[in-house]
PDB file of C-alpha atoms and ligand atoms in Angstrom:
ATOM      1  CA  UNK S 197      43.374  99.747 138.823  1.00 55.00           C
ATOM      2  CA  UNK S 198      47.294  99.317 139.245  1.00 60.00           C
ATOM      3  CA  UNK S 199      49.692 102.103 138.967  1.00 64.00           C
ATOM      4  CA  UNK S 200      51.836 100.222 136.893  1.00 66.00           C
ATOM      5  CA  UNK S 201      53.279 100.872 134.360  1.00 68.00           C
ATOM      6  CA  UNK S 202      54.544  98.472 131.624  1.00 69.00           C
ATOM      7  CA  UNK S 203      58.075  98.505 131.203  1.00 71.00           C
ATOM      8  CA  UNK S 204      58.191 101.065 128.872  1.00 77.00           C
ATOM      9  CA  UNK S 205      60.412  99.298 125.555  1.00 85.00           C
ATOM     10  CA  UNK S 206      63.654 100.853 124.569  1.00 93.00           C
ATOM     11  CA  UNK S 207      63.172 103.038 121.341  1.00 96.00           C
ATOM     12  CA  UNK S 208      65.830 103.523 117.996  1.00 97.00           C
ATOM     13  CA  UNK S 209      65.997 107.092 119.994  1.00 96.00           C
ATOM     14  CA  UNK S 210      66.811 106.094 123.786  1.00 97.00           C
ATOM     15  CA  UNK S 211      69.207 102.961 121.941  1.00 97.00           C
ATOM     16  CA  UNK S 212      71.049 105.471 120.441  1.00 97.00           C
ATOM     17  CA  UNK S 213      71.262 108.150 123.449  1.00 97.00           C
ATOM     18  CA  UNK S 214      72.569 104.681 125.624  1.00 97.00           C
ATOM     19  CA  UNK S 215      75.531 103.164 123.472  1.00 98.00           C
ATOM     20  CA  UNK S 216      76.445 107.566 122.752  1.00 98.00           C
ATOM     21  CA  UNK S 217      76.278 107.253 126.384  1.00 98.00           C
ATOM     22  CA  UNK S 218      78.408 104.504 126.437  1.00 98.00           C
ATOM     23  CA  UNK S 219      81.398 105.723 124.419  1.00 98.00           C
ATOM     24  CA  UNK S 220      81.668 108.941 126.116  1.00 98.00           C
ATOM     25  CA  UNK S 221      82.447 107.862 129.063  1.00 97.00           C
ATOM     26  CA  UNK S 222      85.096 104.876 127.137  1.00 97.00           C
ATOM     27  CA  UNK S 223      86.762 108.280 126.205  1.00 95.00           C
ATOM     28  CA  UNK S 224      85.378 108.308 122.458  1.00 96.00           C
ATOM     29  CA  UNK S 225      85.848 111.788 121.290  1.00 94.00           C
ATOM     30  CA  UNK S 226      82.560 111.843 118.026  1.00 95.00           C
ATOM     31  CA  UNK S 227      80.584 109.536 119.916  1.00 98.00           C
ATOM     32  CA  UNK S 228      77.120 110.837 119.159  1.00 98.00           C
ATOM     33  CA  UNK S 229      78.333 111.036 115.688  1.00 97.00           C
ATOM     34  CA  UNK S 230      79.584 107.463 116.058  1.00 98.00           C
ATOM     35  CA  UNK S 231      76.587 105.627 118.063  1.00 98.00           C
ATOM     36  CA  UNK S 232      74.434 106.805 114.911  1.00 97.00           C
ATOM     37  CA  UNK S 233      76.737 105.434 112.966  1.00 97.00           C
ATOM     38  CA  UNK S 234      77.024 102.137 113.613  1.00 98.00           C
ATOM     39  CA  UNK S 235      72.923 102.157 114.722  1.00 98.00           C
ATOM     40  CA  UNK S 236      72.807 102.817 111.070  1.00 97.00           C
ATOM     41  CA  UNK S 237      74.472  99.807 109.982  1.00 98.00           C
ATOM     42  CA  UNK S 238      73.671  97.779 112.557  1.00 98.00           C
ATOM     43  CA  UNK S 239      69.554  97.937 111.362  1.00 97.00           C
ATOM     44  CA  UNK S 240      70.907  98.837 107.781  1.00 96.00           C
ATOM     45  CA  UNK S 241      68.333 102.278 107.982  1.00 95.00           C
ATOM     46  CA  UNK S 242      69.400 105.049 106.623  1.00 95.00           C
ATOM     47  CA  UNK S 243      69.503 108.424 107.854  1.00 94.00           C
ATOM     48  CA  UNK S 244      66.171 109.728 106.843  1.00 96.00           C
ATOM     49  CA  UNK S 245      64.875 106.174 108.417  1.00 96.00           C
ATOM     50  CA  UNK S 246      66.268 106.321 111.274  1.00 95.00           C
ATOM     51  CA  UNK S 247      64.801 110.379 112.181  1.00 93.00           C
ATOM     52  CA  UNK S 248      61.536 108.909 110.505  1.00 96.00           C
ATOM     53  CA  UNK S 249      61.207 105.798 112.568  1.00 94.00           C
ATOM     54  CA  UNK S 250      63.097 106.707 115.818  1.00 94.00           C
ATOM     55  CA  UNK S 251      60.398 106.242 118.167  1.00 95.00           C
ATOM     56  CA  UNK S 252      59.666 102.744 117.524  1.00 95.00           C
ATOM     57  CA  UNK S 253      61.632  99.360 119.610  1.00 96.00           C
ATOM     58  CA  UNK S 254      65.173  98.319 119.045  1.00 97.00           C
ATOM     59  CA  UNK S 255      64.390  94.881 117.288  1.00 96.00           C
ATOM     60  CA  UNK S 256      65.226  92.343 120.701  1.00 92.00           C
ATOM     61  CA  UNK S 257      67.414  90.221 118.371  1.00 95.00           C
ATOM     62  CA  UNK S 258      69.692  92.908 117.614  1.00 96.00           C
ATOM     63  CA  UNK S 259      70.945  93.106 121.373  1.00 96.00           C
ATOM     64  CA  UNK S 260      74.320  90.856 121.077  1.00 97.00           C
ATOM     65  CA  UNK S 261      75.780  92.707 118.110  1.00 98.00           C
ATOM     66  CA  UNK S 262      74.091  96.451 119.420  1.00 98.00           C
ATOM     67  CA  UNK S 263      76.599  95.508 122.767  1.00 97.00           C
ATOM     68  CA  UNK S 264      80.085  94.209 120.976  1.00 98.00           C
ATOM     69  CA  UNK S 265      79.602  97.068 117.563  1.00 98.00           C
ATOM     70  CA  UNK S 266      79.443  99.636 121.129  1.00 98.00           C
ATOM     71  CA  UNK S 267      82.172  97.281 122.734  1.00 98.00           C
ATOM     72  CA  UNK S 268      84.484  97.561 120.030  1.00 98.00           C
ATOM     73  CA  UNK S 269      84.086 101.221 119.545  1.00 98.00           C
ATOM     74  CA  UNK S 270      84.739 101.192 122.775  1.00 98.00           C
ATOM     75  CA  UNK S 271      87.627  99.880 123.522  1.00 96.00           C
ATOM     76  CA  UNK S 272      89.159 102.097 120.568  1.00 96.00           C
ATOM     77  CA  UNK S 273      88.358 100.554 117.277  1.00 98.00           C
ATOM     78  CA  UNK S 274      87.814 102.910 114.992  1.00 98.00           C
ATOM     79  CA  UNK S 275      84.307 103.249 113.019  1.00 98.00           C
ATOM     80  CA  UNK S 276      84.844 102.641 110.133  1.00 98.00           C
ATOM     81  CA  UNK S 277      86.667  99.674 110.473  1.00 98.00           C
ATOM     82  CA  UNK S 278      83.619  98.335 112.257  1.00 98.00           C
ATOM     83  CA  UNK S 279      80.671  99.397 110.060  1.00 98.00           C
ATOM     84  CA  UNK S 280      83.235  98.846 106.568  1.00 98.00           C
ATOM     85  CA  UNK S 281      83.106 102.249 105.570  1.00 97.00           C
ATOM     86  CA  UNK S 282      84.016 105.132 105.024  1.00 97.00           C
ATOM     87  CA  UNK S 283      83.213 107.924 102.059  1.00 97.00           C
ATOM     88  CA  UNK S 284      85.260 110.289  99.952  1.00 98.00           C
ATOM     89  CA  UNK S 285      85.053 112.576  97.350  1.00 98.00           C
ATOM     90  CA  UNK S 286      80.793 112.254  97.207  1.00 98.00           C
ATOM     91  CA  UNK S 287      81.371 108.429  97.205  1.00 98.00           C
ATOM     92  CA  UNK S 288      81.771 104.926  98.903  1.00 97.00           C
ATOM     93  CA  UNK S 289      84.659 103.362  99.635  1.00 98.00           C
ATOM     94  CA  UNK S 290      85.268 100.114 101.653  1.00 98.00           C
ATOM     95  CA  UNK S 291      87.687  99.450 104.160  1.00 98.00           C
ATOM     96  CA  UNK S 292      89.650  96.898 106.876  1.00 98.00           C
ATOM     97  CA  UNK S 293      92.154  97.427 108.211  1.00 97.00           C
ATOM     98  CA  UNK S 294      94.109  96.534 105.642  1.00 98.00           C
ATOM     99  CA  UNK S 295      94.169 100.190 104.395  1.00 98.00           C
ATOM    100  CA  UNK S 296      95.029 103.456 105.942  1.00 98.00           C
ATOM    101  CA  UNK S 297      90.945 105.179 106.720  1.00 98.00           C
ATOM    102  CA  UNK S 298      90.290 107.933 104.109  1.00 98.00           C
ATOM    103  CA  UNK S 299      91.168 111.410 105.187  1.00 97.00           C
ATOM    104  CA  UNK S 300      88.602 114.248 104.386  1.00 97.00           C
ATOM    105  CA  UNK S 301      92.165 116.782 103.449  1.00 97.00           C
ATOM    106  CA  UNK S 302      92.882 114.235 100.609  1.00 98.00           C
ATOM    107  CA  UNK S 303      89.284 114.705  98.774  1.00 98.00           C
ATOM    108  CA  UNK S 304      91.274 118.229  98.700  1.00 98.00           C
ATOM    109  CA  UNK S 305      94.565 116.696  96.708  1.00 98.00           C
ATOM    110  CA  UNK S 306      92.078 115.520  93.587  1.00 98.00           C
ATOM    111  CA  UNK S 307      90.523 118.167  93.646  1.00 98.00           C
ATOM    112  CA  UNK S 308      93.707 120.412  92.773  1.00 98.00           C
ATOM    113  CA  UNK S 309      94.830 117.525  90.519  1.00 98.00           C
ATOM    114  CA  UNK S 310      91.753 117.702  89.101  1.00 98.00           C
ATOM    115  CA  UNK S 311      92.358 121.672  88.500  1.00 98.00           C
ATOM    116  CA  UNK S 312      95.739 121.769  87.501  1.00 98.00           C
ATOM    117  CA  UNK S 313      95.328 119.133  84.642  1.00 97.00           C
ATOM    118  CA  UNK S 314      92.303 120.703  83.375  1.00 96.00           C
ATOM    119  CA  UNK S 315      94.295 123.375  82.354  1.00 96.00           C
ATOM    120  CA  UNK S 316      97.626 121.346  81.588  1.00 96.00           C
ATOM    121  CA  UNK S 317      95.142 119.531  78.592  1.00 95.00           C
ATOM    122  CA  UNK S 318      92.844 121.493  77.873  1.00 92.00           C
ATOM    123  CA  UNK S 319      93.133 121.147  74.291  1.00 88.00           C
ATOM    124  CA  UNK S 320      90.299 118.692  72.681  1.00 81.00           C
ATOM    125  CA  UNK S 321      93.104 116.763  71.322  1.00 85.00           C
ATOM    126  CA  UNK S 322      95.300 116.391  73.870  1.00 86.00           C
ATOM    127  CA  UNK S 323      96.300 112.208  74.622  1.00 92.00           C
ATOM    128  CA  UNK S 324      94.637 112.092  77.633  1.00 93.00           C
ATOM    129  CA  UNK S 325      96.935 111.675  80.539  1.00 96.00           C
ATOM    130  CA  UNK S 326      98.567 108.784  82.402  1.00 97.00           C
ATOM    131  CA  UNK S 327      98.086 109.025  86.305  1.00 98.00           C
ATOM    132  CA  UNK S 328     100.046 107.206  89.195  1.00 98.00           C
ATOM    133  CA  UNK S 329      98.615 107.020  92.755  1.00 98.00           C
ATOM    134  CA  UNK S 330     101.621 105.087  94.741  1.00 98.00           C
ATOM    135  CA  UNK S 331     100.123 103.408  98.003  1.00 98.00           C
ATOM    136  CA  UNK S 332      96.813 103.408  96.789  1.00 98.00           C
ATOM    137  CA  UNK S 333      95.468 101.689 100.154  1.00 98.00           C
ATOM    138  CA  UNK S 334      91.614 101.367  99.649  1.00 98.00           C
ATOM    139  CA  UNK S 335      92.432 102.815  96.473  1.00 98.00           C
ATOM    140  CA  UNK S 336      90.327 106.751  97.267  1.00 98.00           C
ATOM    141  CA  UNK S 337      92.849 108.811  95.020  1.00 98.00           C
ATOM    142  CA  UNK S 338      93.098 105.662  92.246  1.00 98.00           C
ATOM    143  CA  UNK S 339      89.137 105.446  91.548  1.00 98.00           C
ATOM    144  CA  UNK S 340      88.198 109.184  92.068  1.00 98.00           C
ATOM    145  CA  UNK S 341      90.138 110.255  89.574  1.00 98.00           C
ATOM    146  CA  UNK S 342      89.658 107.315  87.147  1.00 98.00           C
ATOM    147  CA  UNK S 343      85.793 108.493  88.085  1.00 98.00           C
ATOM    148  CA  UNK S 344      86.043 112.010  87.471  1.00 98.00           C
ATOM    149  CA  UNK S 345      87.946 111.789  84.321  1.00 97.00           C
ATOM    150  CA  UNK S 346      87.139 109.134  82.016  1.00 96.00           C
ATOM    151  CA  UNK S 347      88.932 108.986  79.868  1.00 95.00           C
ATOM    152  CA  UNK S 348      92.123 109.509  82.362  1.00 96.00           C
ATOM    153  CA  UNK S 349      94.661 105.965  82.005  1.00 96.00           C
ATOM    154  CA  UNK S 350      95.403 104.938  85.678  1.00 98.00           C
ATOM    155  CA  UNK S 351      97.795 102.769  87.628  1.00 97.00           C
ATOM    156  CA  UNK S 352      97.362 102.086  90.964  1.00 98.00           C
ATOM    157  CA  UNK S 353     100.309 100.557  93.531  1.00 98.00           C
ATOM    158  CA  UNK S 354     100.911  99.047  97.100  1.00 98.00           C
ATOM    159  CA  UNK S 355     102.935  97.579  98.476  1.00 97.00           C
ATOM    160  CA  UNK S 356     100.806  95.425 100.714  1.00 98.00           C
ATOM    161  CA  UNK S 357      98.727  92.456  99.194  1.00 98.00           C
ATOM    162  CA  UNK S 358      95.446  93.003 101.072  1.00 98.00           C
ATOM    163  CA  UNK S 359      95.606  96.772 100.225  1.00 98.00           C
ATOM    164  CA  UNK S 360      95.845  96.333  97.004  1.00 98.00           C
ATOM    165  CA  UNK S 361      93.069  93.776  96.996  1.00 98.00           C
ATOM    166  CA  UNK S 362      90.905  95.959  99.483  1.00 98.00           C
ATOM    167  CA  UNK S 363      92.290  99.547  96.336  1.00 98.00           C
ATOM    168  CA  UNK S 364      90.769  96.547  93.500  1.00 98.00           C
ATOM    169  CA  UNK S 365      87.450  95.722  95.456  1.00 98.00           C
ATOM    170  CA  UNK S 366      86.855  99.536  95.833  1.00 98.00           C
ATOM    171  CA  UNK S 367      87.294  99.881  90.926  1.00 98.00           C
ATOM    172  CA  UNK S 368      85.103  97.287  90.983  1.00 98.00           C
ATOM    173  CA  UNK S 369      82.326  98.677  93.544  1.00 98.00           C
ATOM    174  CA  UNK S 370      82.445 101.902  91.497  1.00 98.00           C
ATOM    175  CA  UNK S 371      83.471 100.208  88.162  1.00 98.00           C
ATOM    176  CA  UNK S 372      86.455 101.250  86.889  1.00 98.00           C
ATOM    177  CA  UNK S 373      87.879  98.312  87.524  1.00 97.00           C
ATOM    178  CA  UNK S 374      88.921  97.306  84.205  1.00 96.00           C
ATOM    179  CA  UNK S 375      90.616 101.074  83.691  1.00 96.00           C
ATOM    180  CA  UNK S 376      93.098 100.647  86.638  1.00 98.00           C
ATOM    181  CA  UNK S 377      95.899  98.873  86.684  1.00 97.00           C
ATOM    182  CA  UNK S 378      97.415  97.731  90.323  1.00 98.00           C
ATOM    183  CA  UNK S 379     100.539  96.991  90.452  1.00 97.00           C
ATOM    184  CA  UNK S 380     102.018  95.279  93.721  1.00 97.00           C
ATOM    185  CA  UNK S 381     105.833  96.989  94.762  1.00 97.00           C
ATOM    186  CA  UNK S 382     107.271  99.615  96.874  1.00 97.00           C
ATOM    187  CA  UNK S 383     107.191 103.701  95.813  1.00 97.00           C
ATOM    188  CA  UNK S 384     108.123 103.709  92.670  1.00 96.00           C
ATOM    189  CA  UNK S 385     110.314 101.239  92.152  1.00 95.00           C
ATOM    190  CA  UNK S 386     107.889  98.896  89.577  1.00 94.00           C
ATOM    191  CA  UNK S 387     107.959 101.774  87.213  1.00 94.00           C
ATOM    192  CA  UNK S 388     111.642 101.979  86.959  1.00 92.00           C
ATOM    193  CA  UNK S 389     114.278 101.957  83.759  1.00 80.00           C
ATOM    194  CA  UNK S 390     111.578 101.514  80.860  1.00 73.00           C
ATOM    195  CA  UNK S 391     109.789  98.003  82.365  1.00 72.00           C
ATOM    196  CA  UNK S 392     107.004  97.880  79.611  1.00 75.00           C
ATOM    197  CA  UNK S 393     104.991 100.594  81.398  1.00 79.00           C
ATOM    198  CA  UNK S 394     103.298 103.619  80.427  1.00 82.00           C
ATOM    199  CA  UNK S 395     105.283 107.516  80.915  1.00 92.00           C
ATOM    200  CA  UNK S 396     103.262 108.632  83.455  1.00 96.00           C
ATOM    201  CA  UNK S 397     101.915 112.785  83.122  1.00 97.00           C
ATOM    202  CA  UNK S 398     100.271 112.973  86.536  1.00 98.00           C
ATOM    203  CA  UNK S 399     102.003 111.182  90.403  1.00 98.00           C
ATOM    204  CA  UNK S 400     100.052 111.341  93.225  1.00 98.00           C
ATOM    205  CA  UNK S 401     100.158 109.908  95.796  1.00 98.00           C
ATOM    206  CA  UNK S 402      99.547 109.686  99.795  1.00 98.00           C
ATOM    207  CA  UNK S 403     101.992 107.922 101.206  1.00 98.00           C
ATOM    208  CA  UNK S 404     103.246 107.503 105.125  1.00 97.00           C
ATOM    209  CA  UNK S 405     105.177 109.774 106.404  1.00 97.00           C
ATOM    210  CA  UNK S 406     104.597 109.879 110.840  1.00 96.00           C
ATOM    211  CA  UNK S 407     108.168 110.057 112.068  1.00 96.00           C
ATOM    212  CA  UNK S 408     108.308 106.234 113.685  1.00 96.00           C
ATOM    213  CA  UNK S 409     109.207 107.863 117.093  1.00 96.00           C
ATOM    214  CA  UNK S 410     106.545 109.357 116.999  1.00 96.00           C
ATOM    215  CA  UNK S 411     103.682 106.536 116.526  1.00 96.00           C
ATOM    216  CA  UNK S 412     103.255 105.880 119.855  1.00 96.00           C
ATOM    217  CA  UNK S 413     101.736 109.286 120.878  1.00 96.00           C
ATOM    218  CA  UNK S 414      98.625 108.724 118.619  1.00 95.00           C
ATOM    219  CA  UNK S 415      95.323 108.225 119.844  1.00 94.00           C
ATOM    220  CA  UNK S 416      94.676 104.641 119.955  1.00 94.00           C
ATOM    221  CA  UNK S 417      92.300 104.285 117.167  1.00 95.00           C
ATOM    222  CA  UNK S 418      95.308 105.281 114.314  1.00 96.00           C
ATOM    223  CA  UNK S 419      97.884 104.027 116.258  1.00 96.00           C
ATOM    224  CA  UNK S 420      96.122 100.214 117.400  1.00 96.00           C
ATOM    225  CA  UNK S 421      93.835  99.784 114.194  1.00 96.00           C
ATOM    226  CA  UNK S 422      95.373 101.382 110.872  1.00 97.00           C
ATOM    227  CA  UNK S 423      97.942  99.768 109.400  1.00 96.00           C
ATOM    228  CA  UNK S 424     101.640 101.088 110.305  1.00 95.00           C
ATOM    229  CA  UNK S 425     102.703 100.199 106.555  1.00 95.00           C
ATOM    230  CA  UNK S 426     100.399 103.319 105.756  1.00 96.00           C
ATOM    231  CA  UNK S 427     101.837 105.381 108.188  1.00 96.00           C
ATOM    232  CA  UNK S 428     105.620 104.727 109.329  1.00 94.00           C
ATOM    233  CA  UNK S 429     107.532 107.163 107.148  1.00 97.00           C
ATOM    234  CA  UNK S 430     110.960 106.127 108.884  1.00 95.00           C
ATOM    235  CA  UNK S 431     112.952 108.663 111.290  1.00 95.00           C
ATOM    236  CA  UNK S 432     112.344 112.097 110.117  1.00 96.00           C
ATOM    237  CA  UNK S 433     108.274 109.883 108.713  1.00 97.00           C
ATOM    238  CA  UNK S 434     110.639 111.635 105.263  1.00 98.00           C
ATOM    239  CA  UNK S 435     111.858 109.083 104.276  1.00 98.00           C
ATOM    240  CA  UNK S 436     109.217 108.367 101.050  1.00 98.00           C
ATOM    241  CA  UNK S 437     109.115 110.883  99.351  1.00 98.00           C
ATOM    242  CA  UNK S 438     113.475 111.205  99.663  1.00 98.00           C
ATOM    243  CA  UNK S 439     113.287 107.976  97.667  1.00 98.00           C
ATOM    244  CA  UNK S 440     110.371 108.644  95.520  1.00 98.00           C
ATOM    245  CA  UNK S 441     112.405 112.009  94.589  1.00 98.00           C
ATOM    246  CA  UNK S 442     115.283 110.782  94.080  1.00 97.00           C
ATOM    247  CA  UNK S 443     113.688 107.506  91.738  1.00 96.00           C
ATOM    248  CA  UNK S 444     111.699 110.865  89.526  1.00 95.00           C
ATOM    249  CA  UNK S 445     115.000 111.094  86.911  1.00 91.00           C
ATOM    250  CA  UNK S 446     114.679 106.940  86.730  1.00 92.00           C
ATOM    251  CA  UNK S 447     111.130 107.602  85.222  1.00 93.00           C
ATOM    252  CA  UNK S 448     110.305 107.292  81.082  1.00 90.00           C
ATOM    253  CA  UNK S 449     109.926 111.006  80.983  1.00 93.00           C
ATOM    254  CA  UNK S 450     109.730 113.485  83.978  1.00 96.00           C
ATOM    255  CA  UNK S 451     105.248 113.449  85.186  1.00 97.00           C
ATOM    256  CA  UNK S 452     104.048 116.886  84.241  1.00 98.00           C
ATOM    257  CA  UNK S 453     102.132 117.008  87.845  1.00 98.00           C
ATOM    258  CA  UNK S 454     103.172 116.007  91.036  1.00 98.00           C
ATOM    259  CA  UNK S 455     101.450 115.794  93.502  1.00 98.00           C
ATOM    260  CA  UNK S 456     101.976 114.273  97.120  1.00 98.00           C
ATOM    261  CA  UNK S 457      99.896 114.753 100.719  1.00 98.00           C
ATOM    262  CA  UNK S 458     102.493 115.650 103.111  1.00 98.00           C
ATOM    263  CA  UNK S 459     102.546 115.456 106.486  1.00 97.00           C
ATOM    264  CA  UNK S 460     102.829 119.075 109.187  1.00 96.00           C
ATOM    265  CA  UNK S 461     105.413 120.751 108.914  1.00 97.00           C
ATOM    266  CA  UNK S 462     106.747 118.547 106.283  1.00 98.00           C
ATOM    267  CA  UNK S 463     105.973 120.373 102.883  1.00 98.00           C
ATOM    268  CA  UNK S 464     108.957 122.863 102.290  1.00 98.00           C
ATOM    269  CA  UNK S 465     111.183 120.156 103.212  1.00 98.00           C
ATOM    270  CA  UNK S 466     109.221 117.925 100.574  1.00 98.00           C
ATOM    271  CA  UNK S 467     109.518 120.868  98.237  1.00 98.00           C
ATOM    272  CA  UNK S 468     113.682 120.861  97.899  1.00 98.00           C
ATOM    273  CA  UNK S 469     113.516 116.823  97.676  1.00 98.00           C
ATOM    274  CA  UNK S 470     111.300 117.760  94.371  1.00 98.00           C
ATOM    275  CA  UNK S 471     113.479 120.855  93.538  1.00 98.00           C
ATOM    276  CA  UNK S 472     117.048 119.308  93.374  1.00 97.00           C
ATOM    277  CA  UNK S 473     114.684 116.586  91.741  1.00 96.00           C
ATOM    278  CA  UNK S 474     114.027 118.071  88.822  1.00 96.00           C
ATOM    279  CA  UNK S 475     113.251 121.998  86.927  1.00 96.00           C
ATOM    280  CA  UNK S 476     109.734 123.057  88.057  1.00 98.00           C
ATOM    281  CA  UNK S 477     107.670 125.810  86.519  1.00 98.00           C
ATOM    282  CA  UNK S 478     106.259 125.895  90.049  1.00 97.00           C
ATOM    283  CA  UNK S 479     105.966 124.147  93.298  1.00 98.00           C
ATOM    284  CA  UNK S 480     102.687 125.422  95.532  1.00 97.00           C
ATOM    285  CA  UNK S 481     100.845 124.025  98.609  1.00 98.00           C
ATOM    286  CA  UNK S 482      98.075 123.092  99.299  1.00 98.00           C
ATOM    287  CA  UNK S 483      96.468 123.873 103.140  1.00 98.00           C
ATOM    288  CA  UNK S 484      94.042 121.573 104.996  1.00 97.00           C
ATOM    289  CA  UNK S 485      90.983 122.701 106.905  1.00 95.00           C
ATOM    290  CA  UNK S 486      93.308 122.835 109.648  1.00 96.00           C
ATOM    291  CA  UNK S 487      95.356 125.610 107.629  1.00 97.00           C
ATOM    292  CA  UNK S 488      98.395 123.161 107.634  1.00 98.00           C
ATOM    293  CA  UNK S 489     100.398 122.919 104.445  1.00 98.00           C
ATOM    294  CA  UNK S 490      98.929 120.095 103.632  1.00 98.00           C
ATOM    295  CA  UNK S 491      99.647 118.791  99.909  1.00 98.00           C
ATOM    296  CA  UNK S 492     102.756 119.650  97.999  1.00 98.00           C
ATOM    297  CA  UNK S 493     102.274 119.600  93.954  1.00 98.00           C
ATOM    298  CA  UNK S 494     104.904 120.724  91.580  1.00 98.00           C
ATOM    299  CA  UNK S 495     104.381 121.390  87.614  1.00 98.00           C
ATOM    300  CA  UNK S 496     105.790 121.683  84.783  1.00 96.00           C
TER     301      UNK S 496
HETATM  302  N1  LIG G1220      96.191 106.752  99.294  1.00 54.93           N
HETATM  303  C1  LIG G1220      95.204 105.891 100.339  1.00 54.93           C
HETATM  304  C2  LIG G1220      94.391 107.402 101.340  1.00 54.93           C
HETATM  305  O1  LIG G1220      95.269 108.311 100.732  1.00 54.93           O
HETATM  306  C3  LIG G1220      96.571 106.052 101.494  1.00 54.93           C
HETATM  307  C4  LIG G1220      97.462 106.361 102.102  1.00 54.93           C
HETATM  308  C5  LIG G1220      97.962 105.214 102.792  1.00 54.93           C
HETATM  309  O2  LIG G1220      97.624 104.371 103.286  1.00 54.93           O
HETATM  310  N2  LIG G1220      99.137 106.045 103.055  1.00 54.93           N
HETATM  311  O3  LIG G1220      94.110 107.368 101.734  1.00 54.93           O
END
């Protein structure tokens, strides 16, 4: 009897462990989680199925694609662009390098808007509000608000045609395409001076807010892969807010809710732009999971 054992076949669990180690060596922060996401994507498995099948052999025919995915992640491509998806507010959204990857803190903006709007439009006879999402990107805010409040009418704009295409795909995926009007254009420009668009009641935006000179210091995943158009907020990062606040007065009517995501340390400046632009009942901040004032919300 030979003492030599046959080479053990690589299991799914081995592949995951080796992949995670490769990513860790390459300086990837969430190496374990990313290797798992890539493996699930590659094999078309749910997490539950992976937990069930982790001792199964890794399919030979997938080795090339597995190494390719790991290699690209190791070079800094965000895992969401590799698998083409990111969850937001409990739903899966398609993403590509044409759009910013949805961030968890932006869910807090959607949540705050829903809560305030339910209070302002509480009466059963109230006419449902019109909501505008400027710089919709992947469409997360427009689609989420349309899904959560089926009576609302939704407008979504972006400067980037490629981003709008992705937002439309996501609206289609979540069956709200017919309830969202997509508009190509810069900030509020397409909606000014009574050009046929309805008056806007709720105005949400997560605009680019990184100061131009800070972009080179961002982590490589963001700097080299997320669209610069979605990041760069001009010299001090505040240009989009400055412009949108000035444009507010030229809308058909003043929105009753303006809810904007802002960068770290920007909330007070942005609140001041809003204060100078109109007379509000209240301007409040919403903190993110790191305790940073992440959203500025003005209510009338
Ligand atoms: N509105 C999108 C989001 O919140 C895109 C934001 C952006 O590209 N600046 O993710």
